[in-house]
Short mmCIF file of C-alpha atoms in Angstrom, two decimals:
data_model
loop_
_atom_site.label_atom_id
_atom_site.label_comp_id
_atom_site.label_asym_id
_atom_site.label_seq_id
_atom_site.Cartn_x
_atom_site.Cartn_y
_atom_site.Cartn_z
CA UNK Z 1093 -3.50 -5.17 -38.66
CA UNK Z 1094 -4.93 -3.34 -41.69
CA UNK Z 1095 -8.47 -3.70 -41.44
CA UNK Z 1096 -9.80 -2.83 -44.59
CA UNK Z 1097 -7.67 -5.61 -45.92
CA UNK Z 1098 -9.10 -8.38 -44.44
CA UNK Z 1099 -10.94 -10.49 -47.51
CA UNK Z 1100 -10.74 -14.08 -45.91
CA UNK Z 1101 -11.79 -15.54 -42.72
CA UNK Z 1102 -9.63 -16.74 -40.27
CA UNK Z 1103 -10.61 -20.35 -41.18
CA UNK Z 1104 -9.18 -19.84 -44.64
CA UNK Z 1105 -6.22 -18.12 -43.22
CA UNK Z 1106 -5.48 -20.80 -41.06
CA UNK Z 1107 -5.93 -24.01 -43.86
CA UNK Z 1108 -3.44 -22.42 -46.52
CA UNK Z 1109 -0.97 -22.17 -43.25
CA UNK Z 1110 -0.97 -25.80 -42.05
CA UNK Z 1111 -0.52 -26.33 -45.91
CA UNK Z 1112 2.76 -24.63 -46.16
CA UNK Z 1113 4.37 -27.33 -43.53
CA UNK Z 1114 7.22 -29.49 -44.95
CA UNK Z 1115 8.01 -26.65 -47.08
CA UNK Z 1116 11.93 -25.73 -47.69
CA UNK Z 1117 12.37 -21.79 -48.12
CA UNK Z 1118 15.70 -20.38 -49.94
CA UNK Z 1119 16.71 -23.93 -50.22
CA UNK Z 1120 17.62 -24.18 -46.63
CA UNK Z 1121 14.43 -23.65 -43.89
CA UNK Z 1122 12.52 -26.48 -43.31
CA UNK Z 1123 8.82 -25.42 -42.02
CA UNK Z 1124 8.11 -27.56 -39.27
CA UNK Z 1125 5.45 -25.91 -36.96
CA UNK Z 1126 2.79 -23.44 -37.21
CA UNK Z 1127 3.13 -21.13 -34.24
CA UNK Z 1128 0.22 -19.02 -35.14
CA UNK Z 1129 -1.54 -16.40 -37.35
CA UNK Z 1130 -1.57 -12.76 -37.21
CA UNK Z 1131 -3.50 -9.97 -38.98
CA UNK Z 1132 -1.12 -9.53 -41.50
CA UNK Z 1133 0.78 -12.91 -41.54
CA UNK Z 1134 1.69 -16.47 -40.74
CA UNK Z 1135 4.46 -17.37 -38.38
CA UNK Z 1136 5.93 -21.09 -38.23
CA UNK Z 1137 9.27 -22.12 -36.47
CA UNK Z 1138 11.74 -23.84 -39.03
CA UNK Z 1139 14.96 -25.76 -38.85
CA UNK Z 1140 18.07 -24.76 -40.69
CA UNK Z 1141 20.07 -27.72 -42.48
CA UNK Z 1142 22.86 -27.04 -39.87
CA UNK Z 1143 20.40 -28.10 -37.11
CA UNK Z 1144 19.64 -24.49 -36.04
CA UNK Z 1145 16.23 -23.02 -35.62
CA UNK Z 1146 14.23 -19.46 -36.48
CA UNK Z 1147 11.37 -17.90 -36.67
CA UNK Z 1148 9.58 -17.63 -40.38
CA UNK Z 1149 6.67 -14.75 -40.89
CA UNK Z 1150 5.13 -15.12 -43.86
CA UNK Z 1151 2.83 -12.56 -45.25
CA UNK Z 1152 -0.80 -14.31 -45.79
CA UNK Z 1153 -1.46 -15.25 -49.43
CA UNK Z 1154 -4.72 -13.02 -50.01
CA UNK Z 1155 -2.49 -9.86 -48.49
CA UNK Z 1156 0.55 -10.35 -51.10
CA UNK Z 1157 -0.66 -9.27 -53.96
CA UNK Z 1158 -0.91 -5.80 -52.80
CA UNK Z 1159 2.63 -3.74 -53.33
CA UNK Z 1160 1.63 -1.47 -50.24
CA UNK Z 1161 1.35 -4.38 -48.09
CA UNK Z 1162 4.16 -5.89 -49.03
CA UNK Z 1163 6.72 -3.10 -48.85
CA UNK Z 1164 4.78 -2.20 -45.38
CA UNK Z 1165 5.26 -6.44 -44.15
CA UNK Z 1166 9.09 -6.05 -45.05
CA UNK Z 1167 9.31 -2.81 -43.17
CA UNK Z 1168 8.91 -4.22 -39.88
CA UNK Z 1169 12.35 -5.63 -40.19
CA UNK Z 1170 14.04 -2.22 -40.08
CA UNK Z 1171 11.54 -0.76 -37.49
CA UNK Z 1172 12.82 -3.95 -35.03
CA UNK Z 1173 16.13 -3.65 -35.83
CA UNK Z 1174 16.01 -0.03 -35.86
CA UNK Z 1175 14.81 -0.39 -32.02
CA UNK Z 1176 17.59 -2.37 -31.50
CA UNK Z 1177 16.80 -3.34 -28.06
CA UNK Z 1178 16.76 -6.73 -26.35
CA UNK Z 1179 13.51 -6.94 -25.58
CA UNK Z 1180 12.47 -6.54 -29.54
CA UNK Z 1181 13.20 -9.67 -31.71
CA UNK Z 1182 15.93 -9.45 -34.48
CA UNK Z 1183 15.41 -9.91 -38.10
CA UNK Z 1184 17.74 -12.03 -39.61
CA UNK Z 1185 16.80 -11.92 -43.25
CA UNK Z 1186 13.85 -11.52 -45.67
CA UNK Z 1187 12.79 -13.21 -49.09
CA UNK Z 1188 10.31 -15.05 -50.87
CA UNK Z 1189 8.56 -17.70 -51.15
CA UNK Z 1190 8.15 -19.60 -54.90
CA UNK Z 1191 4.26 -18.46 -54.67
CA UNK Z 1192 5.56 -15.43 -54.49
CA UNK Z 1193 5.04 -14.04 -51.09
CA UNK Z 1194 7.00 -12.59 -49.15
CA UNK Z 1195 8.89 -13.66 -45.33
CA UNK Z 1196 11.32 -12.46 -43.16
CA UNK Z 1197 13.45 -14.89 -41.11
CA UNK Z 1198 13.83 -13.71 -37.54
CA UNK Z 1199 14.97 -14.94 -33.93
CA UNK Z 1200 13.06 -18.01 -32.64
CA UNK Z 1201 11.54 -17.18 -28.50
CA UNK Z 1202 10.55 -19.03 -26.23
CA UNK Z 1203 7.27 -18.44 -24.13
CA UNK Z 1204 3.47 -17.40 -24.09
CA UNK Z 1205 1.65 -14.30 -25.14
CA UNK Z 1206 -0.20 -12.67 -22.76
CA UNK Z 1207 -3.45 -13.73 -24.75
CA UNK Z 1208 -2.72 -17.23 -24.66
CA UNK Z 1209 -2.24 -17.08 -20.95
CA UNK Z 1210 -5.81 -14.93 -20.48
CA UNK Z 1211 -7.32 -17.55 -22.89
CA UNK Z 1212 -5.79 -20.16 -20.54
CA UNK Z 1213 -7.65 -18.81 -17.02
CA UNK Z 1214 -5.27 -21.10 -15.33
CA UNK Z 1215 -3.14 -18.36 -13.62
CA UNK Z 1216 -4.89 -15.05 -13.46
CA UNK Z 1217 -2.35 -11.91 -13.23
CA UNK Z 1218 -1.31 -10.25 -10.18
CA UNK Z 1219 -0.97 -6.23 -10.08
CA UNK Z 1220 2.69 -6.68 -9.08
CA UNK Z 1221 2.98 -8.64 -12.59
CA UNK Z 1222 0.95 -6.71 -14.94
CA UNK Z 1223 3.36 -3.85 -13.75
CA UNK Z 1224 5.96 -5.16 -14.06
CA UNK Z 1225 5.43 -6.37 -17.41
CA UNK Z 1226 4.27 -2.86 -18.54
CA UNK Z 1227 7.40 -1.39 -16.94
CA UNK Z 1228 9.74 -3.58 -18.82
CA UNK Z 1229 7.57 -3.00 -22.43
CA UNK Z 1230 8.04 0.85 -21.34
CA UNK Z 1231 11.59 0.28 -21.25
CA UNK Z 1232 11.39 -0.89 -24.94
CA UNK Z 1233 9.23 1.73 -26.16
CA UNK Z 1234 11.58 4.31 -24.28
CA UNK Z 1235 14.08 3.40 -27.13
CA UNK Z 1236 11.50 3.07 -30.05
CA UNK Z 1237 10.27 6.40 -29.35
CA UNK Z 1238 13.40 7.42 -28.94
CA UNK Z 1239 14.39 6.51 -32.44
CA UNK Z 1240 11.08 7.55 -34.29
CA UNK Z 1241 9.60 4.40 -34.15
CA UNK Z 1242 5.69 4.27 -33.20
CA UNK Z 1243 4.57 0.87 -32.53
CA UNK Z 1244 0.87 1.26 -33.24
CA UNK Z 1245 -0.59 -2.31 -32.58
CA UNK Z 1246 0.34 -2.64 -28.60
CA UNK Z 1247 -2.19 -5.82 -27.72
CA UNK Z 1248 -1.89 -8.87 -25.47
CA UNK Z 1249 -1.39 -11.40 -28.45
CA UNK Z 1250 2.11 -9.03 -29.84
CA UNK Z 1251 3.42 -8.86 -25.85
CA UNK Z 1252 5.48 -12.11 -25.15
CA UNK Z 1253 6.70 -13.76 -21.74
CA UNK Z 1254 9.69 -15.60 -21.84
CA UNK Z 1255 10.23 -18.36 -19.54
CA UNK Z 1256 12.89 -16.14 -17.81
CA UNK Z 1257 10.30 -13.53 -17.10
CA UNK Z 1258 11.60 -11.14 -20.07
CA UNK Z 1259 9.09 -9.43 -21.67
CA UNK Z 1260 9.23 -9.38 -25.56
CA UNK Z 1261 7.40 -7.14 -27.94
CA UNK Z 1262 6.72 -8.48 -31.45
CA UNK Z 1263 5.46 -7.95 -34.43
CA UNK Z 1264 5.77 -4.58 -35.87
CA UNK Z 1265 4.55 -5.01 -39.07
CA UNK Z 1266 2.75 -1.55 -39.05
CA UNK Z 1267 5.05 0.79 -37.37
CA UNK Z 1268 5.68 4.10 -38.14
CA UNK Z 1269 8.71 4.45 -38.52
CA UNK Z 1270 9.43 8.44 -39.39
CA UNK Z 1271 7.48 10.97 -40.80
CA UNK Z 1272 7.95 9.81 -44.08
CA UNK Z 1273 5.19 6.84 -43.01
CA UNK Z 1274 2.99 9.18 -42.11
CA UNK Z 1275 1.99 10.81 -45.75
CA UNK Z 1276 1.65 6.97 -46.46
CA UNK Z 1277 -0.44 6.28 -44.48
CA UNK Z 1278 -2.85 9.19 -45.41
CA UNK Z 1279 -2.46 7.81 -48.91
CA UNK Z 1280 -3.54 4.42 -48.51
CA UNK Z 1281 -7.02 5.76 -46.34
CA UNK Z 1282 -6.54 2.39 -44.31
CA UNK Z 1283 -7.42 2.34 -40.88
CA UNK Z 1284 -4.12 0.47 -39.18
CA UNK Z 1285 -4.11 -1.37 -36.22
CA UNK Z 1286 -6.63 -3.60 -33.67
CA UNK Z 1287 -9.46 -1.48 -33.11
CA UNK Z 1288 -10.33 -2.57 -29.57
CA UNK Z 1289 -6.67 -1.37 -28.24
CA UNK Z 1290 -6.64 1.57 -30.84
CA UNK Z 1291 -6.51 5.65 -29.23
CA UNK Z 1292 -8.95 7.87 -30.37
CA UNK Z 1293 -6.87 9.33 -32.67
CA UNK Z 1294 -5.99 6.24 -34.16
CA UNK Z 1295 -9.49 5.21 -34.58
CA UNK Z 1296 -10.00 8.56 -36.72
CA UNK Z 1297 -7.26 8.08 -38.83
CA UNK Z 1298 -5.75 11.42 -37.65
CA UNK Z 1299 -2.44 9.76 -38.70
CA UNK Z 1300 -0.48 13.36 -37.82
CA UNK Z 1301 -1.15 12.80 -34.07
CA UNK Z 1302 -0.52 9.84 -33.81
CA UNK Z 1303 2.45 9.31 -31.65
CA UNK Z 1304 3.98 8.00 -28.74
CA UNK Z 1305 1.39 8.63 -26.75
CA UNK Z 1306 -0.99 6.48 -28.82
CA UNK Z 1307 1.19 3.51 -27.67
CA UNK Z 1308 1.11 4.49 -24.09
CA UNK Z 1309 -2.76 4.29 -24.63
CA UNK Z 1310 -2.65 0.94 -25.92
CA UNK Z 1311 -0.55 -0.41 -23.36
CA UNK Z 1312 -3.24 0.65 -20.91
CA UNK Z 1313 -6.03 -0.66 -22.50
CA UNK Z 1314 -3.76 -3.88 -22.33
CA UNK Z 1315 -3.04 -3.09 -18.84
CA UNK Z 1316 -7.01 -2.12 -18.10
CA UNK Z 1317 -7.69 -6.04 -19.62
CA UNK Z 1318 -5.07 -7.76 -17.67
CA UNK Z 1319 -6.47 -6.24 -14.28
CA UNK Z 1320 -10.03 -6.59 -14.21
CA UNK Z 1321 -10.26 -8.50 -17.23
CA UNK Z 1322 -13.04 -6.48 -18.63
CA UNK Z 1323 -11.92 -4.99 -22.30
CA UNK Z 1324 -11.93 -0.73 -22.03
CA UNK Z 1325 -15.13 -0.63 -24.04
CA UNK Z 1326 -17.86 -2.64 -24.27
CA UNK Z 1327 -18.46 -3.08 -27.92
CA UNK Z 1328 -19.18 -6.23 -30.43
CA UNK Z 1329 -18.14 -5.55 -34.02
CA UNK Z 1330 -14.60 -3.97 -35.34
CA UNK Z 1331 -16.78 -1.00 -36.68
CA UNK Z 1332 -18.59 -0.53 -32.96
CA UNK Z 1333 -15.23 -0.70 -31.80
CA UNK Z 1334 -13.91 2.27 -34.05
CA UNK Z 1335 -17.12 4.38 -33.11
CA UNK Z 1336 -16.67 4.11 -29.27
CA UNK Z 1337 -12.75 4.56 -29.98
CA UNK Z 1338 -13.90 8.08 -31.49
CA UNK Z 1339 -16.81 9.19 -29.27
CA UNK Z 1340 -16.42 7.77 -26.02
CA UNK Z 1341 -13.72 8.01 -23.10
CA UNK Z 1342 -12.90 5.01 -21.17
CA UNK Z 1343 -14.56 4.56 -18.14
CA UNK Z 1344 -12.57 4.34 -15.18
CA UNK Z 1345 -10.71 1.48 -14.25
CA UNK Z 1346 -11.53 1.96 -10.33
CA UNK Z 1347 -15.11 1.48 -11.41
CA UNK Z 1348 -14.72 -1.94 -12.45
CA UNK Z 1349 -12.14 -3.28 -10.34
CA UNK Z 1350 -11.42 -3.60 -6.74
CA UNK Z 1351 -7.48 -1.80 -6.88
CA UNK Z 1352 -5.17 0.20 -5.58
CA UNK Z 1353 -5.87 3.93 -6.10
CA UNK Z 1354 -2.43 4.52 -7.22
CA UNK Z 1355 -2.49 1.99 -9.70
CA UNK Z 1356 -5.67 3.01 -11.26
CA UNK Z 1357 -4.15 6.84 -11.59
CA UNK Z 1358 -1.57 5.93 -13.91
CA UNK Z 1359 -3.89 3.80 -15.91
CA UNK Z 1360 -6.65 6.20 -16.03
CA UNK Z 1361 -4.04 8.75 -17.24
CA UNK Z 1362 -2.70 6.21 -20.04
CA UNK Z 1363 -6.43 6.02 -21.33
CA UNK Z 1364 -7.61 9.86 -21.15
CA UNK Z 1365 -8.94 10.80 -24.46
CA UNK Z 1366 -6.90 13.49 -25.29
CA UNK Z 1367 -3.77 12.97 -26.15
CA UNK Z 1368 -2.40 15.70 -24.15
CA UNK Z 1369 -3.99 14.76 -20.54
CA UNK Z 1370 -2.45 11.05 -20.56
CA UNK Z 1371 1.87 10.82 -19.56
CA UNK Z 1372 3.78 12.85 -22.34
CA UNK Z 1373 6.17 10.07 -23.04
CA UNK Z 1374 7.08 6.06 -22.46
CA UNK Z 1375 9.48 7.64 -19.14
CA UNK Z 1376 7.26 9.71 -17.54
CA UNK Z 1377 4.76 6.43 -17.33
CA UNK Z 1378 7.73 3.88 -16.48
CA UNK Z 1379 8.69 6.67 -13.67
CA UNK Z 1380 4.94 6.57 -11.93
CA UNK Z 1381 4.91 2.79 -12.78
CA UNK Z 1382 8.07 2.40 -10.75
CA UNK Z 1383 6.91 4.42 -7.72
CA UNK Z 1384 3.71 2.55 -7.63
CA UNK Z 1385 5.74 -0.63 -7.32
CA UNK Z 1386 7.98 0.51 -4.65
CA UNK Z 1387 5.04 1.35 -2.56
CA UNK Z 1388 3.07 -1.87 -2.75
CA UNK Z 1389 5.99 -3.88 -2.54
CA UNK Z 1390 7.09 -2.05 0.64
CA UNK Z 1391 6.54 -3.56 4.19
CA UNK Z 1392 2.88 -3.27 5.21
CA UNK Z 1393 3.93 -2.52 8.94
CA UNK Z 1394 5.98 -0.04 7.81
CA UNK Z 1395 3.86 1.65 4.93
CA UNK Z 1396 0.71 1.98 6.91
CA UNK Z 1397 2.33 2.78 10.82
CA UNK Z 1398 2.54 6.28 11.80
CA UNK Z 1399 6.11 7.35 12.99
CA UNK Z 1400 7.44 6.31 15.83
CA UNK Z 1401 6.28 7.80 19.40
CA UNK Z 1402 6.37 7.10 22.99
CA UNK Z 1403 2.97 7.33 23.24
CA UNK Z 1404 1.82 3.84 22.47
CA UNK Z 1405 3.90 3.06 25.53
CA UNK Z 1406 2.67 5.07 27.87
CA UNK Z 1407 -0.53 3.71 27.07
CA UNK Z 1408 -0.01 -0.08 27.55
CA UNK Z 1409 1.44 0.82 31.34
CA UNK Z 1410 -1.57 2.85 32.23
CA UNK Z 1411 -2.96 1.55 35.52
CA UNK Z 1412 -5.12 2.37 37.64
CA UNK Z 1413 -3.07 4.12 40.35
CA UNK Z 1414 -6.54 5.78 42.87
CA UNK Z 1415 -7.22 2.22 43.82
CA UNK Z 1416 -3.19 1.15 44.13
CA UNK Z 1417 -2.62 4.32 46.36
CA UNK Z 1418 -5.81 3.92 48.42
CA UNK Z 1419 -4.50 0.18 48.90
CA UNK Z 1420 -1.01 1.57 50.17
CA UNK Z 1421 -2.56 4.17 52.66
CA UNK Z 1422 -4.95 1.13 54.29
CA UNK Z 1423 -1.70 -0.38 55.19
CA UNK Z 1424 0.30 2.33 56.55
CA UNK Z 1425 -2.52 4.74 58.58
CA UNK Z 1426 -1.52 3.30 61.67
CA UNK Z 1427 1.85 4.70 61.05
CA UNK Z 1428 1.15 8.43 61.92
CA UNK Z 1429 -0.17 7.98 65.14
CA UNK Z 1430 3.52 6.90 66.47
CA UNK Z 1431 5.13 10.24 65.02
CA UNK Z 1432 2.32 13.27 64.89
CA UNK Z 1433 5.62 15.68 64.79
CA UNK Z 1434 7.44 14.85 61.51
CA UNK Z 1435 6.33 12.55 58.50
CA UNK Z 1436 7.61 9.15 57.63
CA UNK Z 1437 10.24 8.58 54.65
CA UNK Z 1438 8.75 5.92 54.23
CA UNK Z 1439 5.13 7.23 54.00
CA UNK Z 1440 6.43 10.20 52.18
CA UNK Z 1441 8.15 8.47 49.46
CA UNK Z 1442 5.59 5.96 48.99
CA UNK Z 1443 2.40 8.55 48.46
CA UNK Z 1444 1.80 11.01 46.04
CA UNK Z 1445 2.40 14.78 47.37
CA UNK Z 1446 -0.87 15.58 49.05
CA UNK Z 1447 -1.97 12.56 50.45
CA UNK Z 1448 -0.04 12.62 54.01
CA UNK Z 1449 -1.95 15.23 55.87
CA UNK Z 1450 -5.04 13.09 55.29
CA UNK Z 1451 -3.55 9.87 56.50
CA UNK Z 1452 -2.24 11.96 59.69
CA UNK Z 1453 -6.01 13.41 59.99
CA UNK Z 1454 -6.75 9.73 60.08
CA UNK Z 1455 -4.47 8.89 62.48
CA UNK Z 1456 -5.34 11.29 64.91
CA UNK Z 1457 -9.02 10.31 64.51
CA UNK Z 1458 -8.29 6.89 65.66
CA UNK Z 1459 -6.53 8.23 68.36
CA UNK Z 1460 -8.65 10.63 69.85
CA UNK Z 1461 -11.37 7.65 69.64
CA UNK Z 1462 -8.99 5.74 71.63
CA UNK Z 1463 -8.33 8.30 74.49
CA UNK Z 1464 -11.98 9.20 74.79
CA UNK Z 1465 -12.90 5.61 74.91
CA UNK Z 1466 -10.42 4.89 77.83
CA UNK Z 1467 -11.78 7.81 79.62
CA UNK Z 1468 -15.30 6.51 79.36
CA UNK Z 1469 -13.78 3.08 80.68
CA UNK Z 1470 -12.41 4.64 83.66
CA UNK Z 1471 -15.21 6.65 84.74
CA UNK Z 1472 -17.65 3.83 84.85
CA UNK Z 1473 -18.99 3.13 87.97
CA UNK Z 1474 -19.46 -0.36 87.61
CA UNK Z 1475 -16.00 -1.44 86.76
CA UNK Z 1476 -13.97 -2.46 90.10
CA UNK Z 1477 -9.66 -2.56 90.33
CA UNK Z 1478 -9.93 -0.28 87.15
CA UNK Z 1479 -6.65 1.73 87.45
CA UNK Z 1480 -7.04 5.75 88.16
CA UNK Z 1481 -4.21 6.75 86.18
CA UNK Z 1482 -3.28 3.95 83.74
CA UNK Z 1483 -5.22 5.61 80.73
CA UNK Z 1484 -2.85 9.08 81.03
CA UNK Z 1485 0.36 7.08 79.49
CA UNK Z 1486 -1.06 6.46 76.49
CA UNK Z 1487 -2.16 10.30 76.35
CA UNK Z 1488 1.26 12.21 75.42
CA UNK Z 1489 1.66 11.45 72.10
CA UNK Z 1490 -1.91 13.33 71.71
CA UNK Z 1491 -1.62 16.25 73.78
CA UNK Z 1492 0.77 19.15 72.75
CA UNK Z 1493 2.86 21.09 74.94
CA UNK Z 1494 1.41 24.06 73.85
CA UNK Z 1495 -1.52 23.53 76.10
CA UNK Z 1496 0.73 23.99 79.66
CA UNK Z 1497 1.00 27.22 81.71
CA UNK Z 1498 4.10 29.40 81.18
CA UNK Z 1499 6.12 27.48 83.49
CA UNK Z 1500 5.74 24.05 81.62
CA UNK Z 1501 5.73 20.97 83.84
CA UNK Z 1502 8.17 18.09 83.86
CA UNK Z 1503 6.92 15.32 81.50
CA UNK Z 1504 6.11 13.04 84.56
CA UNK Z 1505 4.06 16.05 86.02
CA UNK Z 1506 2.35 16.37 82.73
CA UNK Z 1507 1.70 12.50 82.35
CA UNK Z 1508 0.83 12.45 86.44
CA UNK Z 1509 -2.24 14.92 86.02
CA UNK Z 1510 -5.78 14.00 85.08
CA UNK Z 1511 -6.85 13.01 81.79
CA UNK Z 1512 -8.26 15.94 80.00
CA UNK Z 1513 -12.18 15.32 78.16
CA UNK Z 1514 -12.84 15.07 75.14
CA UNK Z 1515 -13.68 18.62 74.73
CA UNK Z 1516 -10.42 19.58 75.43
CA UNK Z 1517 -8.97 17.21 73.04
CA UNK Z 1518 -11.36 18.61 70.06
CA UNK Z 1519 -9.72 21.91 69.92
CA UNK Z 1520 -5.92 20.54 69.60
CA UNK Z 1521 -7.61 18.28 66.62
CA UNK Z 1522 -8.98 20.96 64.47
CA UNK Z 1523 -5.85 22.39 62.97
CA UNK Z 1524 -4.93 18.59 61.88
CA UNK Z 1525 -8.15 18.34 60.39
CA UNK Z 1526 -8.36 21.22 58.20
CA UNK Z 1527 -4.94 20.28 56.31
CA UNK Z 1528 -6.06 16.42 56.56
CA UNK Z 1529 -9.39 17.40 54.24
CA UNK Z 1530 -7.60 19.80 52.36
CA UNK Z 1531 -4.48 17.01 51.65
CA UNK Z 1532 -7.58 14.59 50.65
CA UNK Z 1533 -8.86 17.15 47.96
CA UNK Z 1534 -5.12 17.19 46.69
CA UNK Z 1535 -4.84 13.72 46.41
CA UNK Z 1536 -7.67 13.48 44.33
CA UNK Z 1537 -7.06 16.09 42.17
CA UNK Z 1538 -2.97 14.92 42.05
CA UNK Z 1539 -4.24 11.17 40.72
CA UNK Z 1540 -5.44 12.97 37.59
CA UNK Z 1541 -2.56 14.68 35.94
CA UNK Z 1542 -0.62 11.32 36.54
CA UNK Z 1543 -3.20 9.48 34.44
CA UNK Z 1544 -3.04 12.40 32.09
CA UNK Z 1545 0.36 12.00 31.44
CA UNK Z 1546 -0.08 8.98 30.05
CA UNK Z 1547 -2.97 9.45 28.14
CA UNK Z 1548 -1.83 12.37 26.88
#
């Protein structure tokens, strides 16, 4: 769009439109529907007498008096087909009408601009869509670029969405298309384009930087509007449009929407201010565009879980093993006091290293209280038939051989001879005890490291 040149309303615009239905161009395109009305013309769908059916632009009546504008409207023909890419439409032909102004006949879509669908509100646009859409219009401007051909009016209403999910960019009617354009432009002092999608540099008129890059700006302000559907500056008029374009930088689209930091980088870097801080060309954007797609579209299990690690299973079988080896050694004390000499397997096996000399401390306790209380019971004086020597069987597997004279007696001396007291017993039970307490300390302290292990 050509601002300066705007000298009727929209209204007006509009009315002469509608008018030109029924009307036969070049003696062969019937206008049959208006499909709506740009800055610098009027586009209608028409039928061909062989049935077949095309888009007609027509430049707007109060525009084609002006030689400028009209060699500028028939441009965009070569800039499209310069582009020659699928996602730009084809020009067919050109001409004019009998009022004198001028048309080109071009490739009839299919589908909704991105402003009609915002104006809609029926379906707002996900961040997976709006990239993908500004991927695919990268793609296109890859190749314009490529081919010296500068868009300069990137906006939701020239971005189109095929039914197919293509993406479609139309209507350049103001591209530059080499450096030729440029001293034309400085000649006509016109400032070209939509002001609320226009780059800094645009906005000034500094038609010698404008490049590229100014259409990677637009396509994040279009981007910036799709996503939080706030416009990049808040601003009324065209003119207070063109001052904030030239004096103030964009404010950050993290600051009004609720998005992924990675998508508000590249954006943020498509809007910078100066030129040289945003992407230096259409690949270098579709390249972080593409990156930030693969990571939102990968699995969330595996994008946010660490690497894998036994750890987390060593965790879920912790258990409390103090009480589950205090619960084994309740069952089993009785155990030692058949076999003082030599350990159980069984015992052995089952308990953590350490924990046996306590359970034989144990045993022997229970023992000694055994033999001392079947002592008492044959002393007493009031107990008649009580046996003299029944207690001493039970005695042998308590008293060591260590205790004899030199010349040892036979076992049935040994178990024929008077029960010895207590304090004769107490001595032969002190070097159990010592390695029974010390065995308990090293159970304790052997619990931990297991439980360590699998905290670890």
């Amino acid at each position: 769009m050509a601002v300066p040149h705007l000298t009727v309303s929209v209204d007006e615009r509009s009315r002469l439109a509608k008018a030109r239905l029924g009307e036969v161009v070049l003696g062969k395109w019937r206008l049959e529907r208006l499909i709506g009305l740009g800055g610098m013309a009027a586009v209608f769908e028409a039928v061909h007498r062989n049935g077949s059916r095309v888009a007609i632009k027509i430049l707007h009546p109060d525009l084609a008096g002006s030689e400028e504008m009209r060699e500028r409207f028939l441009a965009e023909g070569y800039a499209a087909n310069r582009v020659a890419h699928p996602g730009v439409v084809t020009v067919r032909d050109e001409g004019t009408t009998p009022d004198g102004a001028v048309f080109l006949v071009m490739d009839l879509l299919s589908g909704r601009t991105l402003a009609q669908r915002l104006e809609e509100g029926t379906k707002p646009f996900s961040v997976g869509e709006v990239l993908e859409i500004a991927t695919q219009l990268l793609d296109v401007l890859v190749q314009a670029h490529g081919r010296g051909v500068v868009h300069r009016d990137i906006k939701p209403e020239n971005v189109l969405l095929t039914p197919e999910g293509r993406v479609r960019l139309l209507d350049f009617g103001i591209a530059r298309v080499d450096s030729a354009a440029r001293s034309q432009d400085t000649a006509l002092g016109t400032t070209l384009g939509t002001p609320a999608f226009m780059s800094p540099e645009q906005a000034f008129g500094h038609w010698e930087d404008v490049d590229g890059r100014s259409d990677l700006w637009a396509l994040g302000a279009t981007m910036y509007l799709l996503l939080s559907g706030a416009p990049v500056r808040d601003a009324g008029s065209d003119l207070d449009q063109l001052l904030c374009a030239m004096t103030r930088p964009v404010v950050s689209l993290g600051d009004v929407a609720a998005l992924p930091r990675s998508v508000v980088a590249v954006v943020d870097r498509a809007l910078a201010f100066h030129r040289d801080d945003r992407f230096p060309d259409a690949r270098s954007m579709q390249l972080a565009l593409r990156a930030v797609l693969d990571e939102l579209s990968a699995p969330a299990s595996l994008a946010t879980l660490p690497p894998p690690s036994i750890e987390p299973v060593a965790v879920s079988l912790r258990t409390p093993r103090p009480e589950r080896a205090h619960h084994r050694a309740s069952v089993t004390t009785v155990r030692p006091v058949a076999a003082s000499a030599a350990p159980s397997p069984v015992a052995s096996g089952g308990s953590k290293p350490g924990a046996l000399p306590f359970f034989v401390s144990l045993g022997f306790a229970v023992g000694i209280s055994i033999v001392v209380a079947a002592r008492l019971g044959v002393q007493q004086p009031g107990v008649e038939g009580a046996p003299d020597r029944a207690p001493a069987a039970a005695t042998p597997a308590f008293v060591s051989p260590a205790v004899e004279p030199p010349t040892a007696p036979t076992p049935a001396t040994a178990s024929a001879g008077p029960p010895r007291s207590s304090a004769s017993v107490a001595p032969r039970r002190t070097p159990h005890a010592r390695p029974g307490r010390a065995g308990a300390d090293r159970s304790g302290a052997g619990a931990r490291p297991v439980l360590n292990s699998f905290s670890e």
